[in-house]
mmCIF file of C-alpha atoms in Angstrom:
data_model
loop_
_atom_site.group_PDB
_atom_site.id
_atom_site.type_symbol
_atom_site.label_atom_id
_atom_site.label_comp_id
_atom_site.label_asym_id
_atom_site.label_seq_id
_atom_site.Cartn_x
_atom_site.Cartn_y
_atom_site.Cartn_z
ATOM 1 C CA MET A 541 29.121 -74.441 -22.563
ATOM 2 C CA GLY A 542 29.466 -71.718 -19.921
ATOM 3 C CA GLN A 543 32.348 -69.255 -20.220
ATOM 4 C CA LYS A 544 34.011 -67.331 -17.389
ATOM 5 C CA VAL A 545 33.959 -63.536 -17.494
ATOM 6 C CA HIS A 546 36.993 -61.573 -16.246
ATOM 7 C CA PRO A 547 36.241 -60.726 -12.572
ATOM 8 C CA TYR A 548 37.653 -57.181 -12.891
ATOM 9 C CA GLY A 549 35.934 -56.243 -16.166
ATOM 10 C CA PHE A 550 32.642 -57.676 -14.867
ATOM 11 C CA ARG A 551 32.704 -55.220 -11.932
ATOM 12 C CA LEU A 552 33.865 -52.067 -13.756
ATOM 13 C CA GLY A 553 31.700 -49.119 -12.788
ATOM 14 C CA VAL A 554 30.152 -51.036 -9.869
ATOM 15 C CA SER A 555 32.852 -51.951 -7.336
ATOM 16 C CA LYS A 556 35.980 -51.480 -9.506
ATOM 17 C CA ASP A 557 37.384 -48.374 -11.203
ATOM 18 C CA TRP A 558 38.986 -47.939 -14.637
ATOM 19 C CA LYS A 559 42.794 -48.213 -14.736
ATOM 20 C CA ALA A 560 43.000 -45.765 -17.658
ATOM 21 C CA ARG A 561 40.984 -42.631 -16.873
ATOM 22 C CA TRP A 562 40.857 -40.628 -20.072
ATOM 23 C CA ILE A 563 38.892 -40.326 -23.299
ATOM 24 C CA ASN A 564 40.120 -38.835 -26.562
ATOM 25 C CA GLU A 565 38.751 -39.883 -29.940
ATOM 26 C CA LYS A 566 41.281 -37.876 -31.961
ATOM 27 C CA ASN A 567 44.484 -39.197 -30.314
ATOM 28 C CA TYR A 568 43.125 -42.521 -29.014
ATOM 29 C CA LYS A 569 45.692 -44.727 -30.782
ATOM 30 C CA GLU A 570 48.620 -42.560 -29.680
ATOM 31 C CA TYR A 571 47.446 -42.408 -26.031
ATOM 32 C CA LEU A 572 46.748 -46.150 -25.864
ATOM 33 C CA LEU A 573 50.214 -47.010 -27.223
ATOM 34 C CA GLU A 574 51.797 -44.616 -24.716
ATOM 35 C CA ASP A 575 49.826 -46.277 -21.867
ATOM 36 C CA LEU A 576 50.973 -49.740 -22.941
ATOM 37 C CA LYS A 577 54.622 -48.615 -23.101
ATOM 38 C CA ILE A 578 54.407 -47.088 -19.590
ATOM 39 C CA ARG A 579 52.785 -50.205 -18.063
ATOM 40 C CA ASP A 580 55.196 -52.574 -19.807
ATOM 41 C CA PHE A 581 58.244 -50.524 -18.754
ATOM 42 C CA LEU A 582 57.187 -50.329 -15.078
ATOM 43 C CA LYS A 583 56.242 -54.019 -14.831
ATOM 44 C CA LYS A 584 59.513 -55.196 -16.424
ATOM 45 C CA ASN A 585 61.954 -52.842 -14.693
ATOM 46 C CA TYR A 586 60.455 -52.625 -11.207
ATOM 47 C CA MET A 587 59.531 -56.219 -10.385
ATOM 48 C CA ALA A 588 61.498 -55.934 -7.110
ATOM 49 C CA ALA A 589 59.143 -53.145 -5.981
ATOM 50 C CA GLY A 590 56.131 -55.466 -6.318
ATOM 51 C CA VAL A 591 54.043 -53.330 -8.707
ATOM 52 C CA SER A 592 50.372 -54.193 -8.234
ATOM 53 C CA ASP A 593 48.415 -51.580 -10.205
ATOM 54 C CA ILE A 594 49.167 -48.660 -12.518
ATOM 55 C CA TYR A 595 46.509 -45.965 -12.974
ATOM 56 C CA ILE A 596 46.936 -43.460 -15.809
ATOM 57 C CA GLU A 597 44.877 -40.254 -15.939
ATOM 58 C CA ARG A 598 44.846 -37.478 -18.522
ATOM 59 C CA PRO A 599 42.912 -34.642 -16.827
ATOM 60 C CA GLU A 600 43.772 -32.160 -19.594
ATOM 61 C CA PRO A 601 45.593 -32.185 -22.963
ATOM 62 C CA GLY A 602 49.352 -32.307 -22.490
ATOM 63 C CA LYS A 603 49.245 -33.652 -18.923
ATOM 64 C CA VAL A 604 49.540 -37.244 -17.646
ATOM 65 C CA VAL A 605 49.088 -38.411 -14.035
ATOM 66 C CA ILE A 606 50.621 -41.831 -13.276
ATOM 67 C CA THR A 607 49.737 -43.524 -9.974
ATOM 68 C CA ILE A 608 51.771 -46.636 -9.136
ATOM 69 C CA LYS A 609 50.598 -48.967 -6.365
ATOM 70 C CA CYS A 610 53.409 -51.175 -5.107
ATOM 71 C CA ALA A 611 54.287 -53.375 -2.136
ATOM 72 C CA ARG A 612 57.773 -51.906 -1.616
ATOM 73 C CA PRO A 613 57.714 -48.178 -2.498
ATOM 74 C CA GLY A 614 61.174 -47.733 -0.935
ATOM 75 C CA VAL A 615 62.698 -49.744 -3.802
ATOM 76 C CA MET A 616 61.107 -47.387 -6.328
ATOM 77 C CA ILE A 617 61.900 -44.171 -4.427
ATOM 78 C CA GLY A 618 65.459 -45.101 -3.381
ATOM 79 C CA LYS A 619 67.797 -43.444 -0.889
ATOM 80 C CA LYS A 620 67.022 -39.695 -0.729
ATOM 81 C CA GLY A 621 64.823 -40.103 -3.823
ATOM 82 C CA SER A 622 67.687 -41.230 -6.085
ATOM 83 C CA GLU A 623 65.698 -44.018 -7.763
ATOM 84 C CA VAL A 624 62.603 -41.890 -8.355
ATOM 85 C CA LYS A 625 64.771 -39.255 -10.116
ATOM 86 C CA LEU A 626 66.123 -41.963 -12.411
ATOM 87 C CA LEU A 627 62.570 -43.258 -12.971
ATOM 88 C CA ARG A 628 61.405 -39.776 -14.000
ATOM 89 C CA GLN A 629 64.302 -39.445 -16.466
ATOM 90 C CA ARG A 630 63.471 -42.820 -18.025
ATOM 91 C CA LEU A 631 59.755 -41.996 -18.233
ATOM 92 C CA GLU A 632 60.559 -38.692 -19.973
ATOM 93 C CA LYS A 633 61.875 -40.753 -22.900
ATOM 94 C CA LEU A 634 58.525 -42.586 -23.159
ATOM 95 C CA ILE A 635 56.159 -39.669 -22.482
ATOM 96 C CA THR A 636 56.284 -36.602 -24.696
ATOM 97 C CA ARG A 637 54.023 -34.587 -22.336
ATOM 98 C CA GLN A 638 54.292 -33.127 -18.859
ATOM 99 C CA PHE A 639 53.591 -35.814 -16.263
ATOM 100 C CA GLN A 640 52.993 -36.209 -12.545
ATOM 101 C CA LEU A 641 54.170 -39.331 -10.716
ATOM 102 C CA ASN A 642 52.472 -40.690 -7.579
ATOM 103 C CA ILE A 643 53.745 -43.762 -5.720
ATOM 104 C CA GLU A 644 51.365 -45.435 -3.246
ATOM 105 C CA GLU A 645 52.021 -48.347 -0.913
ATOM 106 C CA VAL A 646 49.888 -51.502 -0.966
ATOM 107 C CA LYS A 647 49.124 -51.904 2.743
ATOM 108 C CA THR A 648 48.487 -55.671 2.688
ATOM 109 C CA PRO A 649 50.346 -57.284 -0.254
ATOM 110 C CA GLU A 650 49.324 -60.717 1.112
ATOM 111 C CA THR A 651 45.730 -60.023 -0.012
ATOM 112 C CA ASP A 652 46.610 -58.471 -3.386
ATOM 113 C CA ALA A 653 45.828 -61.057 -6.091
ATOM 114 C CA ILE A 654 48.479 -59.904 -8.601
ATOM 115 C CA LEU A 655 51.245 -59.831 -5.979
ATOM 116 C CA VAL A 656 50.201 -63.245 -4.608
ATOM 117 C CA ALA A 657 50.215 -64.728 -8.150
ATOM 118 C CA GLU A 658 53.677 -63.255 -8.864
ATOM 119 C CA ASP A 659 55.027 -64.600 -5.555
ATOM 120 C CA ILE A 660 53.775 -68.137 -6.349
ATOM 121 C CA ALA A 661 55.179 -67.938 -9.921
ATOM 122 C CA SER A 662 58.560 -66.799 -8.585
ATOM 123 C CA ARG A 663 58.671 -69.746 -6.132
ATOM 124 C CA ILE A 664 57.759 -72.207 -8.908
ATOM 125 C CA GLU A 665 60.572 -70.768 -11.088
ATOM 126 C CA LYS A 666 62.968 -71.383 -8.180
ATOM 127 C CA ARG A 667 61.869 -75.060 -8.229
ATOM 128 C CA ALA A 668 59.871 -74.858 -4.997
ATOM 129 C CA SER A 669 56.890 -77.196 -4.575
ATOM 130 C CA TYR A 670 53.828 -75.576 -6.196
ATOM 131 C CA LYS A 671 51.565 -77.202 -3.564
ATOM 132 C CA ARG A 672 53.589 -75.734 -0.705
ATOM 133 C CA ALA A 673 53.634 -72.303 -2.403
ATOM 134 C CA MET A 674 49.841 -72.378 -2.901
ATOM 135 C CA LYS A 675 49.061 -73.515 0.650
ATOM 136 C CA ARG A 676 51.436 -70.925 2.119
ATOM 137 C CA ALA A 677 49.781 -68.119 0.096
ATOM 138 C CA ILE A 678 46.280 -69.251 1.173
ATOM 139 C CA PHE A 679 47.255 -69.443 4.855
ATOM 140 C CA THR A 680 48.887 -65.970 4.786
ATOM 141 C CA ALA A 681 45.973 -64.327 2.914
ATOM 142 C CA MET A 682 43.336 -65.760 5.275
ATOM 143 C CA ARG A 683 45.397 -64.704 8.301
ATOM 144 C CA LYS A 684 45.619 -61.134 6.893
ATOM 145 C CA GLY A 685 41.825 -60.803 6.652
ATOM 146 C CA ALA A 686 40.768 -62.276 3.281
ATOM 147 C CA LYS A 687 37.245 -63.783 3.338
ATOM 148 C CA GLY A 688 38.082 -66.305 0.629
ATOM 149 C CA ILE A 689 40.843 -67.261 -1.801
ATOM 150 C CA LYS A 690 41.206 -69.566 -4.788
ATOM 151 C CA ILE A 691 44.521 -70.388 -6.478
ATOM 152 C CA MET A 692 44.804 -72.303 -9.753
ATOM 153 C CA VAL A 693 47.982 -73.508 -11.465
ATOM 154 C CA SER A 694 48.087 -75.059 -14.948
ATOM 155 C CA GLY A 695 50.880 -76.648 -16.960
ATOM 156 C CA ARG A 696 53.519 -79.361 -16.636
ATOM 157 C CA LEU A 697 53.461 -79.386 -12.850
ATOM 158 C CA ASN A 698 56.595 -80.886 -11.253
ATOM 159 C CA GLY A 699 57.854 -81.638 -14.795
ATOM 160 C CA ALA A 700 55.022 -84.095 -15.582
ATOM 161 C CA ASP A 701 54.742 -85.290 -19.214
ATOM 162 C CA ILE A 702 51.057 -84.348 -19.411
ATOM 163 C CA ALA A 703 49.915 -80.835 -18.478
ATOM 164 C CA ARG A 704 47.190 -80.609 -15.855
ATOM 165 C CA THR A 705 45.336 -78.079 -13.699
ATOM 166 C CA GLU A 706 45.238 -78.044 -9.917
ATOM 167 C CA TRP A 707 43.485 -75.606 -7.582
ATOM 168 C CA TYR A 708 42.849 -74.901 -3.917
ATOM 169 C CA LEU A 709 39.922 -72.949 -2.469
ATOM 170 C CA GLU A 710 39.372 -71.697 1.055
ATOM 171 C CA GLY A 711 36.526 -69.533 2.364
ATOM 172 C CA ARG A 712 33.835 -67.857 0.224
ATOM 173 C CA LEU A 713 34.233 -66.691 -3.384
ATOM 174 C CA PRO A 714 31.040 -64.989 -4.704
ATOM 175 C CA LEU A 715 31.979 -64.642 -8.395
ATOM 176 C CA GLN A 716 28.452 -63.607 -9.473
ATOM 177 C CA THR A 717 27.973 -60.857 -6.854
ATOM 178 C CA LEU A 718 28.839 -57.522 -8.479
ATOM 179 C CA ARG A 719 29.154 -55.574 -5.224
ATOM 180 C CA ALA A 720 31.631 -58.152 -3.828
ATOM 181 C CA ASP A 721 35.186 -56.804 -3.497
ATOM 182 C CA LEU A 722 36.853 -59.535 -5.531
ATOM 183 C CA ASP A 723 40.475 -59.200 -6.635
ATOM 184 C CA TYR A 724 41.913 -61.216 -9.545
ATOM 185 C CA GLY A 725 45.476 -61.711 -10.707
ATOM 186 C CA TYR A 726 47.149 -63.780 -13.425
ATOM 187 C CA THR A 727 50.784 -64.385 -14.298
ATOM 188 C CA THR A 728 53.050 -67.046 -15.784
ATOM 189 C CA ALA A 729 56.018 -68.946 -14.392
ATOM 190 C CA PHE A 730 58.741 -69.791 -16.928
ATOM 191 C CA THR A 731 60.372 -73.124 -16.070
ATOM 192 C CA LYS A 732 62.707 -75.485 -17.964
ATOM 193 C CA MET A 733 59.739 -77.803 -18.524
ATOM 194 C CA GLY A 734 57.545 -75.072 -19.996
ATOM 195 C CA ILE A 735 55.165 -72.306 -18.969
ATOM 196 C CA ILE A 736 52.953 -72.652 -15.884
ATOM 197 C CA GLY A 737 49.950 -70.339 -15.558
ATOM 198 C CA VAL A 738 49.013 -69.013 -12.106
ATOM 199 C CA LYS A 739 45.572 -67.518 -11.391
ATOM 200 C CA VAL A 740 44.464 -66.050 -8.058
ATOM 201 C CA TRP A 741 41.040 -64.883 -6.877
ATOM 202 C CA ILE A 742 40.768 -63.132 -3.478
ATOM 203 C CA TYR A 743 37.477 -62.115 -1.840
ATOM 204 C CA LYS A 744 37.977 -59.220 0.576
ATOM 205 C CA GLY A 745 34.365 -58.625 1.639
#
């Protein structure tokens, strides 16, 4: 039976770059744990900023470069940089080394798979129709220049007794083409009836 490879991992080194750019055999465990803490902290505490990607580089021992890509950088920076100062103070408790913080804006969040998945999950949690949320996301992504998009939701949809999977596809989605700029995002919606998984694939060209 055929198994599906992760679209991002499949393209690493070809059309996608590593999200952790460092190598250290001696302190590997320590660095990896630190990376996980940073990612977890940013994802949990800055959901309102629409965090899409977090890139962590270690160009030299004792230095960390964190690049955060988000849809609403103003939320993370704050008025006159007040929020970013607080963010630095909180990160200092997690990182024992000197670090540099870069915040970049995602120009078209409507074609960012992770942000689209999180938007759909948030609508489902607010008891909106999953079909309407999916169709709205597809329409917006295609209007913003996506060449193709597929959205899949799984779980007890609309509170049904039996879990099922539903998906919508529009345009092209070349999953086997390595040079294709294919974005993938996955998240979960927590409802009273249980967990609903949301997966999004977006082909940008």
